[in-house]
Coordinates of N, CA and C in Angstrom, one line a residue:
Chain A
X1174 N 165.0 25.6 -90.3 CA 166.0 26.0 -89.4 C 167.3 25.3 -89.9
X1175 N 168.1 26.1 -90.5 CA 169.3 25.6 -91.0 C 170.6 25.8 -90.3
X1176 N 170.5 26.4 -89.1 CA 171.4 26.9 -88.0 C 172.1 28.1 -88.0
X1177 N 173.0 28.6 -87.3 CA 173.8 29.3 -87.4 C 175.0 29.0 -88.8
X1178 N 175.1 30.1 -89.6 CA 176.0 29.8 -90.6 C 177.2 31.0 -90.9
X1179 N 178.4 30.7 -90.4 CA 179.6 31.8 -90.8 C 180.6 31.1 -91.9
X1180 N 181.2 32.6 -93.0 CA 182.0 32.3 -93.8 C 182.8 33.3 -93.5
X1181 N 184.0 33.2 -93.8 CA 184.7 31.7 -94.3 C 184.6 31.1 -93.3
X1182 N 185.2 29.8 -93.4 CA 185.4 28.8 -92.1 C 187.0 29.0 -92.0
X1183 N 187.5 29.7 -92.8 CA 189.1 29.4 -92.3 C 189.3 30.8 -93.3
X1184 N 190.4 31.7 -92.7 CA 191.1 32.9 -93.2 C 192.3 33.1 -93.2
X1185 N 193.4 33.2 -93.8 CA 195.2 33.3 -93.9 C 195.4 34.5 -93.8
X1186 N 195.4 35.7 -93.6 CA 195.9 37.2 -94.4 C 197.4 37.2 -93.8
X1187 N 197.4 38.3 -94.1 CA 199.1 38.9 -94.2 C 199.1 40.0 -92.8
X1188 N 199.4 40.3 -91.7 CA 199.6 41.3 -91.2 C 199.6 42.6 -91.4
X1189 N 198.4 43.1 -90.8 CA 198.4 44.4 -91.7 C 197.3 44.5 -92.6
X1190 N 197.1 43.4 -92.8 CA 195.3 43.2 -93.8 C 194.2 43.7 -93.1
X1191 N 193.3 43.6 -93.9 CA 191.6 44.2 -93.0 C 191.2 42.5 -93.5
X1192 N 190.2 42.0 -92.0 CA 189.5 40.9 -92.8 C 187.9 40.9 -92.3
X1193 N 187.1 40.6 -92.8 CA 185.8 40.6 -92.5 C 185.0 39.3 -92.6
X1194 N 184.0 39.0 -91.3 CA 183.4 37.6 -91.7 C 182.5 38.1 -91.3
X1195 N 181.2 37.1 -91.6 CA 179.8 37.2 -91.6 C 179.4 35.9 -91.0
X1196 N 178.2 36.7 -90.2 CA 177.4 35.4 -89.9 C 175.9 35.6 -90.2
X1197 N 175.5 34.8 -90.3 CA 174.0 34.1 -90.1 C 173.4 33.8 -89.6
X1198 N 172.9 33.9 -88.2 CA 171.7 33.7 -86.8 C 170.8 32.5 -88.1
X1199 N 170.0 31.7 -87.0 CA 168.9 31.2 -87.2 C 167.7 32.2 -87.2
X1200 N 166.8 32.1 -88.2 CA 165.9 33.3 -88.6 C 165.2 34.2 -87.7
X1201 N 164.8 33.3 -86.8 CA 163.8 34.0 -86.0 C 164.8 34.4 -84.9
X1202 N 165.6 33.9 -84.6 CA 166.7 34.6 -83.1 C 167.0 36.1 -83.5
X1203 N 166.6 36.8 -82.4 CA 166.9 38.3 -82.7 C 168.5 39.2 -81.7
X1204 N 168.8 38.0 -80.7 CA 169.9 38.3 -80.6 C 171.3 37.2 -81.1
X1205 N 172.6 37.9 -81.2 CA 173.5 37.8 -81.7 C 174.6 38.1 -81.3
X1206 N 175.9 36.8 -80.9 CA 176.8 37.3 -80.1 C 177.6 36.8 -81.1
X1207 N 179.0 37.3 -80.8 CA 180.6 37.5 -81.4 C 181.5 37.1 -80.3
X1208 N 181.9 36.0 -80.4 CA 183.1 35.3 -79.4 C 184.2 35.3 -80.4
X1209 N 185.4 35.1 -79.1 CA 186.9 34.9 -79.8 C 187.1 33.6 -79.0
X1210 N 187.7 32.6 -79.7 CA 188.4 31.4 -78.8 C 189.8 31.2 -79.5
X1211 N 190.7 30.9 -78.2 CA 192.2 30.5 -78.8 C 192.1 29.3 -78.0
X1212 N 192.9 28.5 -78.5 CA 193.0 26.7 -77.8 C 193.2 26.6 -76.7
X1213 N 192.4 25.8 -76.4 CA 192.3 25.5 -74.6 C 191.6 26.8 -73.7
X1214 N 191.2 27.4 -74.6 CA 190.3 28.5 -73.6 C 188.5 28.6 -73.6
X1215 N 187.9 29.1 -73.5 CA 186.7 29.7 -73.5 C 186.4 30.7 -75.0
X1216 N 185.4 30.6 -74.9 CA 184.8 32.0 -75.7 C 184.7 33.2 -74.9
X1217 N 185.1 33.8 -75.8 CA 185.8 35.2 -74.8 C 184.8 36.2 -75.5
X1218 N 183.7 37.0 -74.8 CA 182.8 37.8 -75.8 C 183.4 38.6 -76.5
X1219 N 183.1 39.0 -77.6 CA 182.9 40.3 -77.8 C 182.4 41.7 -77.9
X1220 N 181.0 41.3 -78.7 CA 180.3 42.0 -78.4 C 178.6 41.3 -78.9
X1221 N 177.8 42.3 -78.9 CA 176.3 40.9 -79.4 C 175.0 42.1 -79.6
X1222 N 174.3 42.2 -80.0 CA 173.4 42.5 -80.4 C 171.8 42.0 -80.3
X1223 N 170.7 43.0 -80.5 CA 169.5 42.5 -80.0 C 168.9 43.6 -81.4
X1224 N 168.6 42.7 -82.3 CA 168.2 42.9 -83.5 C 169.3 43.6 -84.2
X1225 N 169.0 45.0 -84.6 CA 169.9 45.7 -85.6 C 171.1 46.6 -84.5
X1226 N 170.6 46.9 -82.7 CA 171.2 47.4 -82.0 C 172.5 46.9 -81.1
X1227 N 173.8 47.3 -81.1 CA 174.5 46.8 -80.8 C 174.4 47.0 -78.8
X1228 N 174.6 46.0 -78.2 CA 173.9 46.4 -76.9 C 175.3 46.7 -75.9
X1229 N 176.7 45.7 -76.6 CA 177.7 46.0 -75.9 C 179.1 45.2 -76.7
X1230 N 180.0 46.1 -76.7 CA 180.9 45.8 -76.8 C 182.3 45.6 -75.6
X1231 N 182.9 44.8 -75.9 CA 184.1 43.8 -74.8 C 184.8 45.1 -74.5
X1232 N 185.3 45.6 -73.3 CA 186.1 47.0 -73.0 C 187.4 46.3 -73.3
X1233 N 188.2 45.2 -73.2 CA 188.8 44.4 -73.9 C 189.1 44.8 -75.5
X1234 N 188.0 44.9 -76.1 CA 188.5 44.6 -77.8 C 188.5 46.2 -77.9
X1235 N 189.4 45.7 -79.3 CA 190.5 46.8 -79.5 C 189.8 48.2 -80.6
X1236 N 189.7 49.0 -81.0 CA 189.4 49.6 -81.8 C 189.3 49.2 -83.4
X1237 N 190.2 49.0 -83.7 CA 190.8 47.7 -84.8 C 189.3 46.8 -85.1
X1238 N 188.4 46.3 -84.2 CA 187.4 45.6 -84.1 C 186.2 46.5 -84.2
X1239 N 185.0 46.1 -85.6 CA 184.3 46.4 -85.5 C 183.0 45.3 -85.8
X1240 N 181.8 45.7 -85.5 CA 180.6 44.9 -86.0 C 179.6 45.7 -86.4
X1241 N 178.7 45.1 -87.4 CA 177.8 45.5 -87.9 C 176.3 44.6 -87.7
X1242 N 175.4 45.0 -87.8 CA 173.8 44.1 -87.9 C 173.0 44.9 -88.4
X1243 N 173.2 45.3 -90.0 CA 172.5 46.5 -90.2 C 171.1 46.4 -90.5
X1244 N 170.2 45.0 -90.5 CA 169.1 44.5 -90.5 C 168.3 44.2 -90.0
X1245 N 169.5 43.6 -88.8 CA 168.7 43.1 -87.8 C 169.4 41.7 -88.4
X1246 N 169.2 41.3 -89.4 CA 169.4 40.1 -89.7 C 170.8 39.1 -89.7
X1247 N 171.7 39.1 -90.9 CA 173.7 38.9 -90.2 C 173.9 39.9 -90.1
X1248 N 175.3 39.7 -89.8 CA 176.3 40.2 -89.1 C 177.9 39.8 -89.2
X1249 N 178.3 41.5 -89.8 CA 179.9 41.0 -90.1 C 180.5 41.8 -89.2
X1250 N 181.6 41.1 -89.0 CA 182.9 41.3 -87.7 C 183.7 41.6 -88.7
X1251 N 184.4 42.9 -88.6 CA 185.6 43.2 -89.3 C 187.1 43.8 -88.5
X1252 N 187.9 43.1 -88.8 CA 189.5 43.0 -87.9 C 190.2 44.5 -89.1
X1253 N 190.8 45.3 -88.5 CA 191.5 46.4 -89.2 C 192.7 46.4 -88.8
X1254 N 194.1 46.6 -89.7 CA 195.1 46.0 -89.8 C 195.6 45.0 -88.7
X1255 N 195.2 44.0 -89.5 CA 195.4 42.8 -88.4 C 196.7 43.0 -88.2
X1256 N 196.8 41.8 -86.5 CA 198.1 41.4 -86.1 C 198.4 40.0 -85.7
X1257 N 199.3 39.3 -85.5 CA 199.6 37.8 -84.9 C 198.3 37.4 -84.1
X1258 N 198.5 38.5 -82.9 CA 197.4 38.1 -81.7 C 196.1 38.0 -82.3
X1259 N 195.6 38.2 -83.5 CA 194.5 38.3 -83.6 C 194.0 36.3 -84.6
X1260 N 195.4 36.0 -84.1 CA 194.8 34.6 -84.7 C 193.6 33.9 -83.6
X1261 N 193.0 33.0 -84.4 CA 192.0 32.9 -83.2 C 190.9 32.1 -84.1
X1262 N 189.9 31.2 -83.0 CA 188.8 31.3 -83.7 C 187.6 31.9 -83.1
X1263 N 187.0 32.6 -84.6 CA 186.0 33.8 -84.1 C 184.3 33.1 -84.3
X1264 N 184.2 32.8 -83.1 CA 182.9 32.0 -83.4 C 181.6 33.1 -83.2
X1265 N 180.3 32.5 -84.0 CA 178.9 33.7 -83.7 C 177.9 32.7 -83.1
X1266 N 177.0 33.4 -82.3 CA 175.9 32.8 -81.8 C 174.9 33.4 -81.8
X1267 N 173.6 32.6 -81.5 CA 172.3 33.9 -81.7 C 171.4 33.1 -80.4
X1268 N 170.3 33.6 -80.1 CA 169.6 32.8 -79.6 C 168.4 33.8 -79.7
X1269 N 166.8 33.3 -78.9 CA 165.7 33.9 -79.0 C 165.4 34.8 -77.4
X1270 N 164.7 35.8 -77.7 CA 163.9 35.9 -75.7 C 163.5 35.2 -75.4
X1271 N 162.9 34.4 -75.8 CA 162.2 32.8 -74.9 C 163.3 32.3 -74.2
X1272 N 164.9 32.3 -74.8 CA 165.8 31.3 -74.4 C 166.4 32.4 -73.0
X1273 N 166.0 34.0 -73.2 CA 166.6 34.8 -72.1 C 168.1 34.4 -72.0
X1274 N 168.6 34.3 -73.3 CA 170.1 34.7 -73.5 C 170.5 33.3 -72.7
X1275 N 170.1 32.4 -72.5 CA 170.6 31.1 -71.6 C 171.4 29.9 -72.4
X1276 N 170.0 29.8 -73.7 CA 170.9 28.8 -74.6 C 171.1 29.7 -75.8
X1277 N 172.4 29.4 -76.2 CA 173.0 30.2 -77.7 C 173.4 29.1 -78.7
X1278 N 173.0 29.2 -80.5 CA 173.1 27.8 -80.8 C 174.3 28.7 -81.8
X1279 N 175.3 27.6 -82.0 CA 176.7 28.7 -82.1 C 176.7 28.2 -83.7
X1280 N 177.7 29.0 -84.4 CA 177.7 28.5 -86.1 C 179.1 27.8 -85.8
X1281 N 180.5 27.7 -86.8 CA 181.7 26.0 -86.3 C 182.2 27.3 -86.8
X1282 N 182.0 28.6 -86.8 CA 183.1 29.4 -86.4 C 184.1 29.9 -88.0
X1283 N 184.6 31.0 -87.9 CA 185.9 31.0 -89.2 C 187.5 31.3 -87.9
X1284 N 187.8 30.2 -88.7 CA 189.6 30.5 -87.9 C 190.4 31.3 -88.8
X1285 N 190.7 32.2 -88.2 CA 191.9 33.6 -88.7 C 193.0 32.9 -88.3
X1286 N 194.0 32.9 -89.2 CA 195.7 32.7 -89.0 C 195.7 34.1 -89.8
X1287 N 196.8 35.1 -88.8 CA 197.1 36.2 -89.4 C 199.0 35.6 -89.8
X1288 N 199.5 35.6 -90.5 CA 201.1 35.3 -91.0 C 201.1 36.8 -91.5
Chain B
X1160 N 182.0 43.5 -63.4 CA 182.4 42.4 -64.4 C 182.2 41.2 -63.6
X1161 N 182.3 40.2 -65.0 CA 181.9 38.6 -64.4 C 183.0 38.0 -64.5
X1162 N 183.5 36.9 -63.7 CA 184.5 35.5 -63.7 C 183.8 34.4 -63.3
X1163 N 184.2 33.5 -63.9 CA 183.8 32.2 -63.9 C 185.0 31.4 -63.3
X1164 N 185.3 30.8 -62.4 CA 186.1 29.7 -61.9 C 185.7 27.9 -62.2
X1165 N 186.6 27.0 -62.8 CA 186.5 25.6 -63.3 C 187.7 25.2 -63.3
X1166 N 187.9 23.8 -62.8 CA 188.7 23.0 -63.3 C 189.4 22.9 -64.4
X1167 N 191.0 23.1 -64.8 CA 190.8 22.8 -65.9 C 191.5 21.6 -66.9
X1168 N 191.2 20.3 -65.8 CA 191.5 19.5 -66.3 C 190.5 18.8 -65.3
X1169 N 189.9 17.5 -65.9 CA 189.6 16.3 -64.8 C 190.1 15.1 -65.9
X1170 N 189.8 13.7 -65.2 CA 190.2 12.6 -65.6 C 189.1 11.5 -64.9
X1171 N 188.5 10.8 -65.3 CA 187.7 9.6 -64.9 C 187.6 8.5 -65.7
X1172 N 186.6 7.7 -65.4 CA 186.8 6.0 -66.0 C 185.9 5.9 -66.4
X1173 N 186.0 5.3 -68.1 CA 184.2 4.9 -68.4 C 183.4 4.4 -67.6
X1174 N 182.2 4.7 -67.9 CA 181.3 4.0 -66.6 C 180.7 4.8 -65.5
X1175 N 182.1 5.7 -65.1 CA 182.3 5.7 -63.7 C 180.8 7.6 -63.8
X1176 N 181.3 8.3 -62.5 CA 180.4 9.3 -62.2 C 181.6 10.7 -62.4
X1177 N 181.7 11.5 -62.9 CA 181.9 13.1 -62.4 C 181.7 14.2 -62.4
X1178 N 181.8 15.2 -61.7 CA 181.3 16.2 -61.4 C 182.1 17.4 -61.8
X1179 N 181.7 18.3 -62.2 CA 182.5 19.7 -62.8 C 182.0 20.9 -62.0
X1180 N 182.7 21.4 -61.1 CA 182.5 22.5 -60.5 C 182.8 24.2 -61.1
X1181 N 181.9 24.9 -60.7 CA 181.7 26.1 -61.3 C 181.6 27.3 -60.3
X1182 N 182.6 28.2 -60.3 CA 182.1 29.6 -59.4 C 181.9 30.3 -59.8
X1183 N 181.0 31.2 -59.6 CA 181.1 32.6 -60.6 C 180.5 33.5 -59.7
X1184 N 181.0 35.1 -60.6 CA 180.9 36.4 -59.8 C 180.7 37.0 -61.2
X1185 N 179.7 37.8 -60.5 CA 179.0 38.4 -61.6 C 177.4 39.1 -61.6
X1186 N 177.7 40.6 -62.0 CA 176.4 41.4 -61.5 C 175.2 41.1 -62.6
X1187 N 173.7 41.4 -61.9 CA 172.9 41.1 -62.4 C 172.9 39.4 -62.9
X1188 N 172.9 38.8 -62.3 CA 173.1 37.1 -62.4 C 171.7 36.4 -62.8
X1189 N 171.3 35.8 -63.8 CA 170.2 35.6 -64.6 C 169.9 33.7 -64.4
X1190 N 171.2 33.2 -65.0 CA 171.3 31.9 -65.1 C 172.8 31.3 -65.0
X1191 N 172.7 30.2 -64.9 CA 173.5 29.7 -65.4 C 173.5 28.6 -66.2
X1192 N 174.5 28.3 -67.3 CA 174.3 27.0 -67.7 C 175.6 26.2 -68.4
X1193 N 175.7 25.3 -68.9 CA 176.5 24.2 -69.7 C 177.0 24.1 -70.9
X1194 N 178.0 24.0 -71.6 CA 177.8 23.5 -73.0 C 178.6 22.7 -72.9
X1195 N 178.9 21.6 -74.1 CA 179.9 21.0 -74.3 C 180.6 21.5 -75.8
X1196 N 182.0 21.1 -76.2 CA 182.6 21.3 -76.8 C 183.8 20.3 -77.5
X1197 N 183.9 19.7 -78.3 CA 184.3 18.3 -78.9 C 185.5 19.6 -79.9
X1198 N 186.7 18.5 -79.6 CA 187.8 18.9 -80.3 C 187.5 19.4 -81.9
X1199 N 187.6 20.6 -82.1 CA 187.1 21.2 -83.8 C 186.0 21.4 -84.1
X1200 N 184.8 21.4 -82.8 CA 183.6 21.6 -82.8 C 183.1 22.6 -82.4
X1201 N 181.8 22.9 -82.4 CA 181.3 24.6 -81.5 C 180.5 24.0 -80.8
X1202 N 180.9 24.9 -79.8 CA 180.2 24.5 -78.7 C 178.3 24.3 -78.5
X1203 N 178.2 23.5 -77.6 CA 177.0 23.0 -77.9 C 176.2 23.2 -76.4
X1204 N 175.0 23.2 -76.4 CA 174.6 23.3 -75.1 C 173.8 21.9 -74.6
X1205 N 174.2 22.1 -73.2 CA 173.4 21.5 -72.4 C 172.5 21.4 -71.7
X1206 N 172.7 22.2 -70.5 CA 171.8 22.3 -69.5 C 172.0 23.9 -68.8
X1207 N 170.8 24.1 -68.1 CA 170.6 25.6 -67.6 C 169.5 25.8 -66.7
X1208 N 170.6 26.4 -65.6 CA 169.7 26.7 -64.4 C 169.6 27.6 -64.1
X1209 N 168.1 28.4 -63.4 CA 167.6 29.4 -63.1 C 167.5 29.9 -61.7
X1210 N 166.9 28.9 -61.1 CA 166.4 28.7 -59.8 C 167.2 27.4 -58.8
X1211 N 167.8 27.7 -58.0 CA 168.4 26.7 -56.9 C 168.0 25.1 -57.4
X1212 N 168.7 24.4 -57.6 CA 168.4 23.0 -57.3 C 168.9 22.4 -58.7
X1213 N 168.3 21.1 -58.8 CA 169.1 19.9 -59.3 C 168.2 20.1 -61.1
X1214 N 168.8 20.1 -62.2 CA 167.9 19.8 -63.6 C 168.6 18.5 -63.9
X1215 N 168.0 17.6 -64.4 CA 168.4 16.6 -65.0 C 168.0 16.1 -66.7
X1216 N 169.1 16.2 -67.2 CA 168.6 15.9 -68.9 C 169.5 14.2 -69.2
X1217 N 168.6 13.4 -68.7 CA 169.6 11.6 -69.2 C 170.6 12.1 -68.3
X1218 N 171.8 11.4 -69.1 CA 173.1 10.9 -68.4 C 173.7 12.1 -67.6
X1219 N 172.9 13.6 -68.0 CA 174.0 15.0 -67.2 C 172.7 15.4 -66.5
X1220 N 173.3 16.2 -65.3 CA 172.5 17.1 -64.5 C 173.3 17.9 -64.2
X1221 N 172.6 18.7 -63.7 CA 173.4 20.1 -63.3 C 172.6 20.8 -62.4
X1222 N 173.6 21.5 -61.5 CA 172.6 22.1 -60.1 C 173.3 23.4 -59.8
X1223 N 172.2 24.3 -59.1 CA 173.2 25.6 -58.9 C 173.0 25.9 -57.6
X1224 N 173.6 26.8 -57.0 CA 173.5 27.7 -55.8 C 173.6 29.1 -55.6
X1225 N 172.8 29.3 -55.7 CA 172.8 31.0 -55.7 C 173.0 32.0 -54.9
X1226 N 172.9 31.6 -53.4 CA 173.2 32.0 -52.3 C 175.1 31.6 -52.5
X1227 N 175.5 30.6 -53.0 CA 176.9 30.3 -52.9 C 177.3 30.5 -54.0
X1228 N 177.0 31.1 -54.9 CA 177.3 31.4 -57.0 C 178.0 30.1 -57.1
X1229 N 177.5 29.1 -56.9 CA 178.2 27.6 -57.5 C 177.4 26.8 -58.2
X1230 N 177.8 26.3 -58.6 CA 177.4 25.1 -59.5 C 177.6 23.8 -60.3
X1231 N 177.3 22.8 -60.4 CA 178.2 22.4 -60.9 C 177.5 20.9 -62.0
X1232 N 177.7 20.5 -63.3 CA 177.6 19.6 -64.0 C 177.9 18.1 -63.7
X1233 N 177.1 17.3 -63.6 CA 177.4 15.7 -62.9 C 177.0 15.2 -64.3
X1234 N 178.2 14.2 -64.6 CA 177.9 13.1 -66.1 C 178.2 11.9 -65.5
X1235 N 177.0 11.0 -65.9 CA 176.9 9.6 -65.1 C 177.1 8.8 -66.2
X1236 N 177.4 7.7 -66.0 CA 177.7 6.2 -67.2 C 178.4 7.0 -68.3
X1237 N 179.6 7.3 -67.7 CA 180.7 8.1 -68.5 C 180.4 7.1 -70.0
X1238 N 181.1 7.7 -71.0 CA 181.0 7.0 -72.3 C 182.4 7.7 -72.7
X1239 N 182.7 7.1 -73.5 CA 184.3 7.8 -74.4 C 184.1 8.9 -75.2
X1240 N 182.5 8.8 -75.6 CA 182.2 10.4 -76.6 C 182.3 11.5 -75.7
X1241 N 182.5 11.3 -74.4 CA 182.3 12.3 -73.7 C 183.2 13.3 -73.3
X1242 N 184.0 12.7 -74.1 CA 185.3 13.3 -74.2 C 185.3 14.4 -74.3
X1243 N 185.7 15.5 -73.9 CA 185.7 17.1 -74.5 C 185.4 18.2 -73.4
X1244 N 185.4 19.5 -73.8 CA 185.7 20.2 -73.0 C 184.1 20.4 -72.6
X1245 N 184.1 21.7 -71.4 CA 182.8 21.5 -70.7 C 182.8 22.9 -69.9
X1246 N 182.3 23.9 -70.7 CA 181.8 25.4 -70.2 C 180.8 25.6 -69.7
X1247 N 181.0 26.1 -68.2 CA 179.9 26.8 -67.7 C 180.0 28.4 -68.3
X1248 N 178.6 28.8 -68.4 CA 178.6 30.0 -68.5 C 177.3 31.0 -67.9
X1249 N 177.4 32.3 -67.5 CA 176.4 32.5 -66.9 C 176.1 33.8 -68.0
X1250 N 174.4 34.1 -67.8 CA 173.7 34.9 -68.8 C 173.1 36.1 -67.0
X1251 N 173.0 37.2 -67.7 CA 173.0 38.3 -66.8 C 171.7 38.7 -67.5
X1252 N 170.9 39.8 -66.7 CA 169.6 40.3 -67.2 C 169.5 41.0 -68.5
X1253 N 170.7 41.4 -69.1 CA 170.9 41.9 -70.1 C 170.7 40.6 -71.4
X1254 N 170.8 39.4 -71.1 CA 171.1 38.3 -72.0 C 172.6 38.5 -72.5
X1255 N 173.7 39.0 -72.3 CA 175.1 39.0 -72.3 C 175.1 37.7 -72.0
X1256 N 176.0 36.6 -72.1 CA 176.5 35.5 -71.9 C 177.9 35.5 -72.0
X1257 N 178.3 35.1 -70.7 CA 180.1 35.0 -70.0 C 180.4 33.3 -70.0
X1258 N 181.5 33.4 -70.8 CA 181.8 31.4 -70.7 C 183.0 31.6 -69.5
X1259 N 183.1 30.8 -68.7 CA 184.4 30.3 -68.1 C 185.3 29.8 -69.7
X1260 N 186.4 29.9 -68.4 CA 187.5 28.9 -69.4 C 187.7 27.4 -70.0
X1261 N 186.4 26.6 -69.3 CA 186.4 25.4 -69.6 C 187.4 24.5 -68.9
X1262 N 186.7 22.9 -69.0 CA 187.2 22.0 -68.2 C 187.4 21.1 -69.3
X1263 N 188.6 20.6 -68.9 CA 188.8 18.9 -70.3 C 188.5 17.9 -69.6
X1264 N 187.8 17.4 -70.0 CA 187.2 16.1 -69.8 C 187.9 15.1 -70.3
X1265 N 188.7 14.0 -69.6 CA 189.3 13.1 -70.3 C 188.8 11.6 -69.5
X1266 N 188.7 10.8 -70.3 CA 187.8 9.5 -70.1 C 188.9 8.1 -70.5
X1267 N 188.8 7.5 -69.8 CA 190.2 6.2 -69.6 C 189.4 5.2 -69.6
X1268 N 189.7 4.2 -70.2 CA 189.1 2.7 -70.5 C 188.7 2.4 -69.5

């Protein structure tokens, strides 16, 4: 068990860029969630997944935002012409059915600065 | 849709006792539970309750009410690591998980 693992841990683009990050669940967790946090707030969902099936997306996020879990296994979040607001840190979690979605063991996230 | 209500600031004394209050609203209500979160860190969990009443893990407990959607995280023999923010969040039948906006925890000599 080597934990939750996302890259990059840090992203700069240009406005107007496409950026994509990946995560890595712990092996055996078959679900998978996608938070947004900006300082001083919460994890704001996005969306999450229960193996390869996406179960729900944030009515919140924007079209611009997509995800993938094409194995079941990671999972990339891709931002389509980014903007300012989308700076942020985009953290992933996973957890097992045993845990019934209760505990989520989170990866330290990639932070987007969009300039 | 779900909301979570918290403090979002407290202040206490090493040593001393406090408590973090939580409301929430929210359909299909599963659990609720804890994390903590240290400046530049990911959040981490604590504790999680299912069923009405008190869980205790060492120095935190946490208790819920289900009839009142409250709850709230008690941290005893404060220490200065304890510094950091403090998310309730509740998990729905679907396993979705909703964080509140968190509470800052700040700890004074």
């Amino acid at each position: 068990d080597t934990g939750v693992s996302q890259n990059p841990r840090h992203k700069i683009t240009k406005r107007g860029q496409n950026v994509t990050f990946r995560c890595d669940p712990i092996s055996e967790h078959n679900r998978l969630y996608w938070y947004r946090q900006t300082l001083g707030q919460g994890p704001e969902f996005l969306t999450y997944f229960q193996n390869e099936a996406q179960l729900e997306k944030s009515r919140l996020l924007s079209d611009r935002f997509s995800a993938e879990r094409p194995k079941g296994s990671f999972s990339t979040l891709e931002i389509q012409r980014t903007e300012q607001g989308d700076s942020a840190m985009y953290l992933c979690a996973s957890s097992t059915p045993e845990n019934r979605g209760t505990e989520a063991f989170f990866g330290q996230g990639t932070r987007l600065t969009v300039v | 849709g779900q909301s979570l209500e918290q403090p979002s600031e407290v202040t206490a004394v090493e040593g001393a006792i406090v408590q973090i209050n939580c409301t929430y609203q929210t359909s299909g209500f599963y659990g609720l539970s804890w994390y903590q979160q240290h400046d530049g860190g990911a959040p981490t969990f604590l504790s999680y309750n299912a069923l009405d009443g008190l869980e205790e893990t060492g120095r935190f407990s946490s208790f819920l009410s289900r009839s009142d959607s409250y709850g709230y995280l008690l941290l005893q023999e404060l220490q200065m690591k304890d510094s950091a923010s403090y998310f309730c969040a509740v998990g729905d039948r679907d396993d979705k998980i909703i964080f509140g906006k968190g509470t800052r925890l700040h700890i004074l000599p």
